[in-house]
């Protein structure tokens, strides 16, 4: 992104799991309390009143690749609200309060409102998804996320047919997020997707990773994960989801439109103006590797862009 001259990850950059592991008191609810409802083929459940972590399905979309070391996943981050250095978020987000948490749903939607996180996401019907994460800076990881397809939340709030895009916003709270005192970006951090991208089954709202609730530095308590797009689309600590007719403004695109497009699909054939996107540094590996079109998920998502010029719509 703006800061390209950071050294590669070293042993000193990562922090022990014990230091950052923040287990909430999980409230285990009996499995029989609420049954799953199947909505349009997705296992979308009803709202729950507590943040337990009950995984009912596991899908590995990166079967032949090894998981990135947990310490790197929680110790090497981009979360500019907590600083621009890779280890700043883990250090500066320690006291970030994420419970209680609510998300405002507004715009072209049948059921707008301010929802408690537990009313939006069914913590009794979580899935694990193992995805590659490819940062626009050309490093990558393989992460087991825990969450629900965004489509589940969309079904719950019922967007109107007028809605063509979904816009997301991160919390704006400079008291808690010291990085927001500097105008590195136009805060709050904003991202957006086209409706069909948002409704795609791979588009995920994560509330956990590995076996734990989401660490603060990874975007607690809820963040987007769009595995075929550069990591900056995967907005963290979401407080607002709006359904819009027009393409919403997005933070990196507002800052440098020539460098960061709205689509931001991983594309080894289109270089960033300041560096190539043909290869990537998988954190933990010695040799660089080729970057795959759509980050390896072309089979699932290329159809969303048929007829589009992906050099223009970068
Ligand atoms: N979301 C917010 N709110 N602020 C950020 O700075 N950084 C993005 C994305 N989401 C960012 C954000 C970028 S550039 C990347 S690569 C991923 O988060 C990194 O996610 P990770 O730290 O969990 O690996």
PDB file of N, CA and C in Angstrom, residues 23 26 81 103 149 151-152 177 195 212 216 221 232 271 281 313:
ATOM      1  N   UNK A  23      -9.593 -15.336  24.736  1.00  0.00           N
ATOM      2  CA  UNK A  23     -10.797 -16.164  24.680  1.00  0.00           C
ATOM      3  C   UNK A  23     -11.896 -15.519  25.488  1.00  0.00           C
ATOM      4  N   UNK A  26     -17.000 -18.568  26.529  1.00  0.00           N
ATOM      5  CA  UNK A  26     -17.972 -19.083  25.561  1.00  0.00           C
ATOM      6  C   UNK A  26     -19.215 -19.592  26.279  1.00  0.00           C
ATOM      7  N   UNK A  81      -6.198   1.643  11.273  1.00  0.00           N
ATOM      8  CA  UNK A  81      -6.803   2.344  12.402  1.00  0.00           C
ATOM      9  C   UNK A  81      -5.945   2.184  13.660  1.00  0.00           C
ATOM     10  N   UNK A 103     -24.427  -3.415  14.468  1.00  0.00           N
ATOM     11  CA  UNK A 103     -24.203  -3.097  13.050  1.00  0.00           C
ATOM     12  C   UNK A 103     -25.467  -2.429  12.514  1.00  0.00           C
ATOM     13  N   UNK A 149     -21.608 -17.182   5.497  1.00  0.00           N
ATOM     14  CA  UNK A 149     -21.634 -16.470   4.218  1.00  0.00           C
ATOM     15  C   UNK A 149     -22.369 -15.135   4.411  1.00  0.00           C
ATOM     16  N   UNK A 151     -24.228 -13.885   2.431  1.00  0.00           N
ATOM     17  CA  UNK A 151     -25.578 -14.107   1.895  1.00  0.00           C
ATOM     18  C   UNK A 151     -26.578 -14.435   3.002  1.00  0.00           C
ATOM     19  N   UNK A 152     -26.122 -15.084   4.067  1.00  0.00           N
ATOM     20  CA  UNK A 152     -27.032 -15.400   5.185  1.00  0.00           C
ATOM     21  C   UNK A 152     -27.565 -14.124   5.828  1.00  0.00           C
ATOM     22  N   UNK A 177      -9.064   3.979  18.428  1.00  0.00           N
ATOM     23  CA  UNK A 177      -8.273   3.627  17.244  1.00  0.00           C
ATOM     24  C   UNK A 177      -7.284   4.754  16.972  1.00  0.00           C
ATOM     25  N   UNK A 195     -23.762  -6.329  -5.819  1.00  0.00           N
ATOM     26  CA  UNK A 195     -24.686  -7.261  -5.151  1.00  0.00           C
ATOM     27  C   UNK A 195     -24.373  -8.729  -5.467  1.00  0.00           C
ATOM     28  N   UNK A 212     -10.569 -19.757  17.520  1.00  0.00           N
ATOM     29  CA  UNK A 212     -10.896 -18.680  18.450  1.00  0.00           C
ATOM     30  C   UNK A 212     -11.747 -17.599  17.819  1.00  0.00           C
ATOM     31  N   UNK A 216      -8.582  -8.924  17.984  1.00  0.00           N
ATOM     32  CA  UNK A 216      -8.852  -7.515  17.636  1.00  0.00           C
ATOM     33  C   UNK A 216      -8.103  -7.078  16.385  1.00  0.00           C
ATOM     34  N   UNK A 221     -15.246  -7.383  16.026  1.00  0.00           N
ATOM     35  CA  UNK A 221     -15.736  -8.754  16.173  1.00  0.00           C
ATOM     36  C   UNK A 221     -16.239  -9.356  14.862  1.00  0.00           C
ATOM     37  N   UNK A 232      -7.394  -5.708   0.787  1.00  0.00           N
ATOM     38  CA  UNK A 232      -7.970  -4.447   1.288  1.00  0.00           C
ATOM     39  C   UNK A 232      -9.490  -4.402   1.144  1.00  0.00           C
ATOM     40  N   UNK A 271      -0.340  -5.284 -13.351  1.00  0.00           N
ATOM     41  CA  UNK A 271       0.577  -4.813 -12.306  1.00  0.00           C
ATOM     42  C   UNK A 271      -0.030  -3.641 -11.564  1.00  0.00           C
ATOM     43  N   UNK A 281       4.713 -13.418  -1.983  1.00  0.00           N
ATOM     44  CA  UNK A 281       5.514 -13.993  -0.910  1.00  0.00           C
ATOM     45  C   UNK A 281       4.559 -14.618   0.101  1.00  0.00           C
ATOM     46  N   UNK A 313     -11.382  -2.492 -15.434  1.00  0.00           N
ATOM     47  CA  UNK A 313     -12.069  -2.626 -14.144  1.00  0.00           C
ATOM     48  C   UNK A 313     -11.149  -3.344 -13.164  1.00  0.00           C
TER      49      UNK A 313
END
